[in-house]
XYZ file of N, CA, C and O in Angstrom:
804
model
N 45.576 16.487 116.254
C 44.288 16.864 115.668
C 43.432 17.629 116.682
O 42.793 18.610 116.350
N 43.457 17.176 117.936
C 42.710 17.849 119.007
C 43.190 19.298 119.163
O 42.379 20.202 119.306
N 44.523 19.481 119.113
C 45.086 20.834 119.222
C 44.665 21.704 118.046
O 44.422 22.899 118.195
N 44.577 21.075 116.871
C 44.123 21.787 115.674
C 42.709 22.301 115.845
O 42.409 23.460 115.530
N 41.811 21.463 116.374
C 40.409 21.855 116.595
C 40.336 22.965 117.644
O 39.576 23.920 117.494
N 41.149 22.835 118.705
C 41.162 23.857 119.759
C 41.571 25.212 119.178
O 40.943 26.241 119.453
N 42.614 25.195 118.329
C 43.071 26.426 117.676
C 42.014 27.021 116.768
O 41.778 28.236 116.777
N 41.351 26.152 115.988
C 40.278 26.612 115.092
C 39.123 27.201 115.894
O 38.564 28.237 115.527
N 38.761 26.527 116.993
C 37.660 26.994 117.839
C 37.987 28.365 118.436
O 37.149 29.268 118.444
N 39.228 28.515 118.923
C 39.652 29.791 119.516
C 39.616 30.909 118.475
O 39.131 32.016 118.751
N 40.101 30.604 117.272
C 40.096 31.591 116.190
C 38.685 31.988 115.792
O 38.384 33.173 115.613
N 37.804 30.988 115.680
C 36.409 31.239 115.293
C 35.712 32.097 116.345
O 34.993 33.045 116.009
N 35.940 31.782 117.611
C 35.317 32.551 118.696
C 35.792 34.000 118.655
O 34.995 34.935 118.743
N 37.118 34.184 118.526
C 37.692 35.540 118.529
C 37.138 36.386 117.386
O 36.742 37.535 117.584
N 37.078 35.798 116.193
C 36.617 36.528 115.011
C 35.135 36.912 115.131
O 34.740 38.012 114.742
N 34.324 36.011 115.685
C 32.874 36.258 115.734
C 32.419 37.039 116.974
O 31.263 37.453 117.050
N 33.316 37.244 117.947
C 32.909 37.912 119.189
C 33.768 39.107 119.584
O 33.674 39.573 120.722
N 34.550 39.624 118.651
C 35.471 40.719 118.983
C 34.725 41.952 119.506
O 35.186 42.637 120.419
N 33.533 42.234 118.971
C 32.768 43.413 119.389
C 32.204 43.273 120.806
O 31.881 44.271 121.453
N 32.110 42.038 121.295
C 31.576 41.810 122.640
C 32.457 42.414 123.732
O 31.952 42.755 124.815
N 33.762 42.541 123.479
C 34.659 43.089 124.503
C 34.277 44.535 124.833
O 34.240 44.926 125.999
N 33.962 45.316 123.806
C 33.560 46.717 124.020
C 32.251 46.785 124.805
O 32.129 47.564 125.762
N 31.291 45.945 124.428
C 30.004 45.928 125.121
C 30.193 45.517 126.585
O 29.628 46.122 127.493
N 31.016 44.485 126.803
C 31.293 44.035 128.172
C 31.981 45.134 128.982
O 31.644 45.348 130.153
N 32.928 45.840 128.370
C 33.615 46.939 129.073
C 32.616 48.000 129.506
O 32.676 48.517 130.625
N 31.648 48.305 128.630
C 30.614 49.292 128.963
C 29.723 48.784 130.095
O 29.374 49.535 131.003
N 29.367 47.499 130.048
C 28.560 46.916 131.127
C 29.315 46.953 132.460
O 28.748 47.299 133.493
N 30.602 46.582 132.419
C 31.403 46.587 133.647
C 31.556 48.011 134.190
O 31.544 48.225 135.401
N 31.707 48.990 133.281
C 31.807 50.389 133.713
C 30.497 50.830 134.360
O 30.493 51.536 135.370
N 29.380 50.390 133.783
C 28.059 50.734 134.315
C 27.856 50.134 135.711
O 27.222 50.732 136.568
N 28.425 48.950 135.918
C 28.255 48.272 137.204
C 29.346 48.581 138.220
O 29.315 48.060 139.334
N 30.309 49.452 137.847
C 31.435 49.762 138.743
C 30.940 50.287 140.084
O 30.070 51.154 140.150
N 31.492 49.728 141.167
C 31.144 50.177 142.509
C 29.888 49.549 143.087
O 29.515 49.830 144.220
N 29.213 48.724 142.296
C 28.004 48.050 142.773
C 28.333 46.612 143.142
O 28.780 45.851 142.282
N 28.142 46.228 144.397
C 28.457 44.850 144.807
C 27.678 43.824 143.987
O 26.483 44.003 143.741
N 28.382 42.794 143.537
C 27.742 41.703 142.796
C 27.520 41.976 141.324
O 27.029 41.107 140.595
N 27.898 43.184 140.842
C 27.646 43.502 139.426
C 28.488 42.630 138.497
O 28.021 42.197 137.446
N 29.742 42.340 138.888
C 30.608 41.482 138.065
C 29.977 40.106 137.901
O 29.919 39.572 136.788
N 29.472 39.556 139.003
C 28.834 38.236 138.956
C 27.613 38.253 138.030
O 27.417 37.343 137.232
N 26.810 39.321 138.108
C 25.605 39.411 137.272
C 25.956 39.521 135.789
O 25.310 38.924 134.940
N 27.003 40.300 135.489
C 27.412 40.488 134.091
C 27.966 39.185 133.520
O 27.612 38.781 132.407
N 28.835 38.514 134.292
C 29.414 37.237 133.836
C 28.312 36.198 133.646
O 28.277 35.484 132.636
N 27.370 36.139 134.597
C 26.247 35.202 134.495
C 25.426 35.483 133.237
O 25.088 34.563 132.484
N 25.142 36.764 133.002
C 24.380 37.155 131.808
C 25.092 36.794 130.524
O 24.486 36.300 129.573
N 26.419 37.018 130.503
C 27.214 36.682 129.314
C 27.167 35.180 129.052
O 27.013 34.748 127.909
N 27.292 34.392 130.116
C 27.231 32.929 129.965
C 25.839 32.463 129.535
O 25.717 31.573 128.681
N 24.799 33.057 130.105
C 23.427 32.683 129.722
C 23.183 32.971 128.240
O 22.650 32.130 127.511
N 23.582 34.164 127.808
C 23.389 34.555 126.409
C 24.176 33.680 125.459
O 23.658 33.230 124.432
N 25.437 33.396 125.816
C 26.265 32.585 124.921
C 25.835 31.126 124.934
O 25.876 30.453 123.898
N 25.383 30.640 126.095
C 24.884 29.261 126.173
C 23.664 29.104 125.269
O 23.504 28.078 124.585
N 22.808 30.122 125.229
C 21.622 30.085 124.353
C 22.040 30.029 122.888
O 21.457 29.276 122.089
N 23.088 30.792 122.524
C 23.615 30.755 121.146
C 24.107 29.348 120.817
O 23.803 28.802 119.751
N 24.863 28.745 121.752
C 25.392 27.389 121.544
C 24.277 26.356 121.392
O 24.343 25.501 120.521
N 23.261 26.457 122.253
C 22.135 25.494 122.200
C 21.452 25.560 120.838
O 21.198 24.525 120.212
N 21.183 26.778 120.370
C 20.519 26.950 119.061
C 21.411 26.428 117.938
O 20.945 25.718 117.039
N 22.711 26.760 117.979
C 23.640 26.333 116.922
C 23.808 24.815 116.898
O 23.813 24.201 115.827
N 23.954 24.198 118.085
C 24.106 22.738 118.160
C 22.838 22.049 117.676
O 22.890 21.094 116.886
N 21.682 22.542 118.117
C 20.401 21.956 117.690
C 20.245 22.056 116.172
O 19.828 21.097 115.517
N 20.601 23.222 115.620
C 20.495 23.413 114.164
C 21.463 22.497 113.417
O 21.140 21.991 112.343
N 22.652 22.277 113.991
C 23.633 21.376 113.370
C 23.113 19.947 113.319
O 23.450 19.186 112.416
N 22.259 19.586 114.293
C 21.640 18.256 114.303
C 20.330 18.210 113.513
O 19.637 17.204 113.503
N 19.989 19.339 112.902
C 18.806 19.372 112.035
C 17.568 19.989 112.637
O 16.547 20.116 111.967
N 17.625 20.391 113.898
C 16.459 21.028 114.519
C 16.414 22.498 114.106
O 17.434 23.167 114.070
N 15.238 22.993 113.784
C 15.115 24.395 113.346
C 14.043 25.116 114.152
O 13.086 25.629 113.606
N 14.206 25.107 115.500
C 13.201 25.819 116.298
C 13.427 27.328 116.295
O 12.638 28.078 116.826
N 14.540 27.783 115.680
C 14.726 29.218 115.459
C 14.962 29.401 113.954
O 16.082 29.327 113.478
N 13.851 29.588 113.195
C 13.989 29.714 111.734
C 14.931 30.853 111.351
O 15.024 31.850 112.071
N 15.605 30.663 110.227
C 16.576 31.659 109.767
C 15.942 33.028 109.577
O 16.565 34.061 109.819
N 14.674 33.041 109.164
C 13.972 34.309 108.925
C 13.752 35.112 110.209
O 13.521 36.313 110.174
N 13.834 34.439 111.364
C 13.608 35.099 112.656
C 14.867 35.821 113.146
O 14.777 36.833 113.845
N 16.051 35.326 112.775
C 17.328 35.836 113.298
C 17.487 37.360 113.131
O 17.872 38.034 114.084
N 17.151 37.954 111.957
C 17.296 39.415 111.848
C 16.483 40.192 112.893
O 16.905 41.261 113.334
N 15.348 39.627 113.304
C 14.464 40.326 114.257
C 15.017 40.306 115.684
O 14.487 40.996 116.560
N 16.091 39.540 115.914
C 16.769 39.582 117.219
C 17.347 40.973 117.469
O 17.608 41.353 118.607
N 17.529 41.727 116.396
C 18.018 43.105 116.520
C 17.099 43.987 117.349
O 17.521 45.018 117.873
N 15.835 43.574 117.480
C 14.892 44.345 118.294
C 15.287 44.353 119.773
O 14.979 45.305 120.491
N 15.976 43.276 120.236
C 16.389 43.200 121.645
C 17.386 44.306 122.019
O 17.092 45.113 122.905
N 18.585 44.374 121.366
C 19.499 45.466 121.725
C 18.934 46.842 121.405
O 19.219 47.812 122.125
N 18.101 46.938 120.353
C 17.489 48.223 120.003
C 16.593 48.705 121.148
O 16.693 49.854 121.593
N 15.748 47.807 121.664
C 14.845 48.157 122.769
C 15.640 48.506 124.031
O 15.334 49.491 124.711
N 16.674 47.700 124.335
C 17.495 47.971 125.518
C 18.271 49.280 125.373
O 18.437 50.021 126.341
N 18.730 49.567 124.157
C 19.441 50.825 123.889
C 18.528 52.025 124.051
O 18.913 53.042 124.642
N 17.298 51.922 123.537
C 16.330 53.014 123.673
C 15.954 53.227 125.143
O 15.825 54.360 125.606
N 15.829 52.110 125.871
C 15.520 52.201 127.310
C 16.660 52.895 128.056
O 16.438 53.763 128.910
N 17.916 52.511 127.729
C 19.098 53.122 128.366
C 19.206 54.603 128.003
O 19.564 55.438 128.844
N 18.880 54.944 126.741
C 18.924 56.343 126.300
C 17.871 57.163 127.044
O 18.137 58.281 127.494
N 16.671 56.595 127.191
C 15.581 57.260 127.915
C 15.991 57.495 129.370
O 15.779 58.568 129.919
N 16.604 56.482 129.986
C 17.042 56.571 131.381
C 18.112 57.648 131.532
O 18.081 58.449 132.472
N 19.079 57.693 130.583
C 20.158 58.686 130.628
C 19.589 60.096 130.480
O 19.997 61.025 131.187
N 18.617 60.254 129.567
C 17.989 61.568 129.358
C 17.220 61.998 130.602
O 17.295 63.147 131.037
N 16.490 61.040 131.184
C 15.693 61.321 132.392
C 16.610 61.707 133.558
O 16.336 62.661 134.288
N 17.717 60.964 133.722
C 18.674 61.251 134.797
C 19.294 62.638 134.616
O 19.473 63.378 135.579
N 19.620 62.965 133.361
C 20.222 64.265 133.063
C 19.238 65.385 133.372
O 19.606 66.410 133.941
N 17.981 65.173 133.015
C 16.936 66.177 133.240
C 16.653 66.359 134.731
O 16.475 67.465 135.216
N 16.637 65.226 135.469
C 16.301 65.282 136.896
C 17.472 65.728 137.769
O 17.291 66.050 138.928
N 18.695 65.671 137.238
C 19.868 66.102 138.004
C 20.720 64.942 138.448
O 20.288 63.803 138.486
N 21.979 65.247 138.798
C 22.967 64.214 139.116
C 22.628 63.428 140.366
O 22.979 62.268 140.489
N 21.941 64.033 141.343
C 21.607 63.320 142.585
C 20.691 62.151 142.291
O 20.872 61.054 142.803
N 19.684 62.425 141.446
C 18.747 61.365 141.080
C 19.455 60.276 140.303
O 19.145 59.107 140.430
N 20.425 60.684 139.475
C 21.176 59.724 138.672
C 21.940 58.769 139.588
O 21.922 57.560 139.395
N 22.613 59.364 140.597
C 23.370 58.529 141.536
C 22.445 57.584 142.277
O 22.749 56.423 142.478
N 21.280 58.111 142.669
C 20.311 57.295 143.407
C 19.819 56.137 142.541
O 19.714 55.001 142.976
N 19.544 56.440 141.259
C 19.052 55.424 140.326
C 20.101 54.349 140.104
O 19.813 53.160 140.088
N 21.372 54.762 139.928
C 22.450 53.803 139.701
C 22.642 52.900 140.911
O 22.896 51.712 140.771
N 22.509 53.490 142.114
C 22.649 52.695 143.334
C 21.529 51.665 143.403
O 21.741 50.519 143.762
N 20.339 52.108 143.021
C 19.180 51.222 143.065
C 19.342 50.087 142.048
O 19.070 48.933 142.335
N 19.782 50.434 140.841
C 19.906 49.439 139.780
C 21.085 48.486 140.008
O 20.986 47.312 139.704
N 22.200 49.004 140.516
C 23.374 48.166 140.729
C 24.001 47.673 139.439
O 24.577 46.603 139.390
N 23.896 48.452 138.358
C 24.455 48.041 137.073
C 23.494 47.132 136.323
O 22.377 46.888 136.765
N 23.919 46.614 135.163
C 23.029 45.784 134.347
C 22.709 44.442 135.001
O 23.554 43.868 135.687
N 21.502 43.965 134.770
C 21.093 42.658 135.291
C 21.513 41.541 134.353
O 21.808 41.790 133.177
N 21.544 40.291 134.836
C 21.981 39.171 134.001
C 21.115 38.969 132.751
O 21.641 38.645 131.690
N 19.805 39.193 132.868
C 18.927 38.987 131.707
C 19.156 40.043 130.634
O 19.069 39.762 129.437
N 19.465 41.271 131.070
C 19.772 42.349 130.123
C 21.041 42.010 129.343
O 21.086 42.114 128.119
N 22.079 41.578 130.065
C 23.351 41.196 129.430
C 23.131 39.993 128.512
O 23.627 39.961 127.376
N 22.365 39.003 128.984
C 22.087 37.793 128.195
C 21.360 38.141 126.898
O 21.685 37.613 125.829
N 20.375 39.042 126.987
C 19.606 39.437 125.797
C 20.496 40.093 124.757
O 20.411 39.781 123.557
N 21.375 40.993 125.208
C 22.291 41.673 124.280
C 23.280 40.678 123.672
O 23.531 40.682 122.467
N 23.820 39.792 124.507
C 24.776 38.778 124.034
C 24.135 37.880 122.988
O 24.721 37.618 121.931
N 22.916 37.409 123.278
C 22.229 36.504 122.356
C 21.892 37.206 121.044
O 22.145 36.674 119.963
N 21.336 38.404 121.148
C 20.955 39.135 119.932
C 22.180 39.490 119.100
O 22.179 39.340 117.877
N 23.255 39.942 119.764
C 24.478 40.317 119.053
C 25.142 39.097 118.421
O 25.836 39.208 117.414
N 24.928 37.910 119.019
C 25.519 36.681 118.489
C 24.593 35.905 117.575
O 24.922 34.796 117.144
N 23.437 36.488 117.272
C 22.466 35.803 116.408
C 23.039 35.437 115.052
O 22.817 34.335 114.543
N 23.821 36.367 114.488
C 24.429 36.089 113.182
C 25.554 35.059 113.293
O 25.907 34.398 112.319
N 26.119 34.915 114.511
C 27.165 33.898 114.719
C 26.609 32.494 114.515
O 27.345 31.583 114.121
N 25.323 32.325 114.827
C 24.687 31.006 114.704
C 24.856 30.478 113.284
O 25.193 29.310 113.080
N 24.660 31.371 112.299
C 24.803 30.984 110.893
C 26.210 30.514 110.551
O 26.404 29.682 109.661
N 27.218 31.046 111.270
C 28.610 30.631 111.052
C 28.886 29.316 111.779
O 29.546 28.422 111.244
N 28.360 29.192 113.012
C 28.645 28.020 113.840
C 27.991 26.740 113.313
O 28.581 25.671 113.416
N 26.785 26.861 112.750
C 26.028 25.661 112.347
C 26.794 24.778 111.361
O 26.980 23.590 111.629
N 27.276 25.311 110.213
C 28.008 24.436 109.287
C 29.302 23.873 109.890
O 29.675 22.731 109.617
N 29.977 24.676 110.717
C 31.219 24.215 111.365
C 30.902 23.051 112.304
O 31.576 22.018 112.288
N 29.860 23.219 113.135
C 29.454 22.168 114.074
C 28.998 20.910 113.336
O 29.307 19.794 113.736
N 28.244 21.117 112.251
C 27.700 19.982 111.489
C 28.815 19.118 110.901
O 28.714 17.890 110.876
N 29.894 19.756 110.449
C 31.002 19.004 109.852
C 31.975 18.479 110.905
O 32.739 17.552 110.641
N 31.960 19.068 112.104
C 32.894 18.655 113.160
C 32.476 17.348 113.832
O 33.310 16.671 114.417
N 31.192 17.002 113.747
C 30.706 15.791 114.421
C 30.528 16.031 115.916
O 30.895 17.087 116.440
N 29.983 15.044 116.618
C 29.660 15.196 118.041
C 30.891 15.490 118.894
O 30.869 16.378 119.751
N 32.002 14.760 118.668
C 33.206 14.968 119.487
C 33.833 16.328 119.198
O 34.260 17.036 120.123
N 33.856 16.721 117.928
C 34.395 18.033 117.545
C 33.554 19.163 118.123
O 34.089 20.165 118.610
N 32.227 18.967 118.095
C 31.313 19.965 118.645
C 31.556 20.178 120.128
O 31.497 21.301 120.627
N 31.835 19.077 120.827
C 32.107 19.150 122.275
C 33.345 19.997 122.535
O 33.366 20.819 123.455
N 34.381 19.806 121.703
C 35.618 20.590 121.845
C 35.331 22.066 121.573
O 35.744 22.942 122.349
N 34.600 22.349 120.494
C 34.244 23.732 120.162
C 33.493 24.389 121.319
O 33.823 25.503 121.737
N 32.482 23.684 121.844
C 31.656 24.225 122.932
C 32.507 24.497 124.171
O 32.388 25.555 124.798
N 33.397 23.557 124.516
C 34.251 23.710 125.700
C 35.190 24.906 125.543
O 35.334 25.724 126.461
N 35.803 25.033 124.363
C 36.720 26.154 124.102
C 35.956 27.476 124.153
O 36.410 28.454 124.767
N 34.793 27.510 123.531
C 33.973 28.722 123.524
C 33.631 29.162 124.951
O 33.726 30.338 125.284
N 33.236 28.190 125.788
C 32.828 28.525 127.157
C 34.010 29.012 128.002
O 33.848 29.899 128.850
N 35.192 28.472 127.751
C 36.400 28.962 128.444
C 36.703 30.385 127.981
O 37.019 31.272 128.795
N 36.569 30.632 126.679
C 36.884 31.952 126.132
C 35.869 33.019 126.538
O 36.198 34.208 126.554
N 34.646 32.617 126.883
C 33.664 33.579 127.417
C 34.238 34.204 128.694
O 34.148 35.418 128.907
N 34.853 33.356 129.541
C 35.477 33.854 130.783
C 36.626 34.802 130.462
O 36.790 35.849 131.106
N 37.431 34.464 129.442
C 38.550 35.321 129.027
C 38.008 36.670 128.545
O 38.546 37.732 128.873
N 36.917 36.628 127.774
C 36.283 37.856 127.244
C 35.771 38.724 128.398
O 35.923 39.948 128.371
N 35.165 38.080 129.399
C 34.662 38.816 130.569
C 35.828 39.480 131.305
O 35.746 40.648 131.702
N 36.920 38.746 131.457
C 38.109 39.288 132.116
C 38.649 40.485 131.327
O 39.001 41.515 131.907
N 38.711 40.338 130.000
C 39.227 41.426 129.148
C 38.329 42.654 129.249
O 38.821 43.787 129.358
N 36.998 42.433 129.231
C 36.053 43.544 129.355
C 36.234 44.284 130.669
O 36.265 45.515 130.714
N 36.375 43.517 131.744
C 36.578 44.122 133.079
C 37.935 44.827 133.145
O 38.056 45.917 133.720
N 38.949 44.209 132.537
C 40.297 44.794 132.515
C 40.267 46.173 131.858
O 40.772 47.146 132.402
N 39.636 46.257 130.669
C 39.573 47.532 129.948
C 38.757 48.561 130.726
O 39.116 49.738 130.774
N 37.666 48.104 131.346
C 36.792 49.020 132.088
C 37.461 49.588 133.330
O 37.054 50.636 133.822
N 38.502 48.901 133.834
C 39.166 49.361 135.057
C 40.515 50.036 134.802
O 41.197 50.407 135.755
N 40.910 50.184 133.534
C 42.140 50.944 133.248
C 41.817 52.415 133.507
O 40.793 52.917 133.007
N 42.662 53.137 134.261
C 42.345 54.522 134.644
C 41.878 55.421 133.500
O 40.858 56.099 133.628
N 42.610 55.412 132.376
C 42.248 56.293 131.256
C 40.906 55.883 130.658
O 40.015 56.719 130.444
N 40.747 54.574 130.401
C 39.501 54.071 129.805
C 38.340 54.238 130.791
O 37.241 54.650 130.413
N 38.602 53.918 132.069
C 37.560 54.032 133.096
C 37.046 55.469 133.184
O 35.845 55.701 133.347
N 37.956 56.431 133.063
C 37.576 57.847 133.126
C 36.647 58.203 131.962
O 35.633 58.886 132.140
N 37.017 57.724 130.769
C 36.198 57.985 129.572
C 34.831 57.315 129.709
O 33.790 57.926 129.445
N 34.835 56.037 130.147
C 33.573 55.298 130.286
C 32.689 55.898 131.377
O 31.468 55.932 131.236
N 33.321 56.365 132.469
C 32.541 56.982 133.545
C 31.877 58.267 133.057
O 30.745 58.571 133.423
N 32.597 58.996 132.196
C 32.061 60.274 131.707
C 31.067 60.095 130.565
O 30.057 60.790 130.494
N 31.379 59.161 129.647
C 30.577 59.030 128.427
C 29.805 57.711 128.314
O 29.064 57.518 127.354
N 30.011 56.796 129.276
C 29.376 55.476 129.198
C 27.871 55.519 129.076
O 27.271 54.737 128.348
N 27.228 56.487 129.775
C 25.755 56.590 129.738
C 25.261 57.002 128.350
O 24.093 56.791 128.013
N 26.166 57.580 127.536
C 25.819 57.925 126.147
C 26.256 56.796 125.207
O 25.524 56.412 124.301
N 27.477 56.270 125.443
C 28.037 55.232 124.567
C 27.217 53.942 124.578
O 26.976 53.358 123.515
N 26.796 53.484 125.773
C 26.079 52.206 125.859
C 24.792 52.209 125.033
O 24.624 51.356 124.162
N 23.870 53.187 125.249
C 22.661 53.184 124.412
C 22.967 53.336 122.927
O 22.337 52.700 122.082
N 23.970 54.187 122.613
C 24.337 54.422 121.208
C 24.796 53.123 120.545
O 24.365 52.792 119.433
N 25.665 52.363 121.242
C 26.186 51.109 120.691
C 25.079 50.066 120.592
O 24.962 49.363 119.579
N 24.230 49.968 121.623
C 23.134 48.986 121.582
C 22.159 49.287 120.452
O 21.726 48.382 119.733
N 21.827 50.570 120.279
C 20.903 50.962 119.189
C 21.546 50.661 117.838
O 20.896 50.130 116.935
N 22.855 50.974 117.693
C 23.571 50.711 116.436
C 23.593 49.219 116.125
O 23.315 48.813 114.990
N 23.913 48.392 117.141
C 23.933 46.934 116.946
C 22.545 46.452 116.517
O 22.411 45.674 115.569
N 21.520 46.922 117.215
C 20.145 46.525 116.882
C 19.783 46.869 115.445
O 19.253 46.036 114.711
N 20.089 48.112 115.039
C 19.771 48.548 113.673
C 20.569 47.763 112.635
O 20.024 47.382 111.590
N 21.861 47.508 112.912
C 22.688 46.745 111.974
C 22.151 45.325 111.774
O 22.087 44.826 110.651
N 21.749 44.685 112.898
C 21.193 43.325 112.796
C 19.912 43.328 111.966
O 19.711 42.486 111.081
N 19.054 44.332 112.210
C 17.780 44.430 111.471
C 18.024 44.713 109.985
O 17.429 44.060 109.122
N 18.914 45.683 109.701
C 19.157 46.084 108.310
C 19.893 44.996 107.531
O 19.480 44.626 106.425
N 20.977 44.444 108.119
C 21.762 43.415 107.415
C 20.954 42.147 107.194
O 21.157 41.435 106.219
N 20.035 41.863 108.112
C 19.198 40.667 107.958
C 17.989 40.878 107.079
O 17.240 39.940 106.781
N 17.741 42.137 106.688
C 16.583 42.449 105.837
C 15.249 42.387 106.571
O 14.203 42.137 105.966
N 15.274 42.627 107.884
C 14.042 42.625 108.666
C 13.139 43.758 108.223
O 13.618 44.838 107.847
N 11.832 43.535 108.244
C 10.816 44.518 107.859
C 11.046 45.033 106.434
O 10.674 46.170 106.097
N 11.699 44.226 105.611
C 11.946 44.606 104.210
C 12.972 45.712 104.045
O 12.994 46.394 103.025
N 13.851 45.897 105.048
C 14.875 46.960 104.995
C 15.974 46.607 103.989
O 16.303 45.460 103.802
């Protein structure tokens, strides 16, 4: 039975977080060559996913400190970060490549809070899936789900870094990552807002 729950947890995580691998690959590409960027990205991913778990577990126990009506508005987080990244890319392009290199050196890739915000907002809709599963699994089942999820976060981070460091993919991300990252973040933000019916959309 324990193996059955582990398999279900792994399947649920994979299905609800498949898009995170692309986002992580873009973050890892952005942080390439910056000391400590891998640690910051992994920390951010864990912070964001831990926040998703805390909200889902609390909701499964009946606590509703994040009302369902608020979840669509989480789309504002990746939207704002995407617009900021787009503005930065445009500014760097306008100011020239030297300034861009200087800015990237200064930034050292994405910070943990930026990664955490995107992870949490992108996983906001996952909360709705996790709550009924956690509620029916009971306390011991929930513990297994949480443990499996946290192990798989590390696997996802490894996969994101793996894809970002493949020569062909790395070349594409190095050339187009500054365009792809804001585009994907803005798209995720808009999808969360529109699908959730935020602002009457």
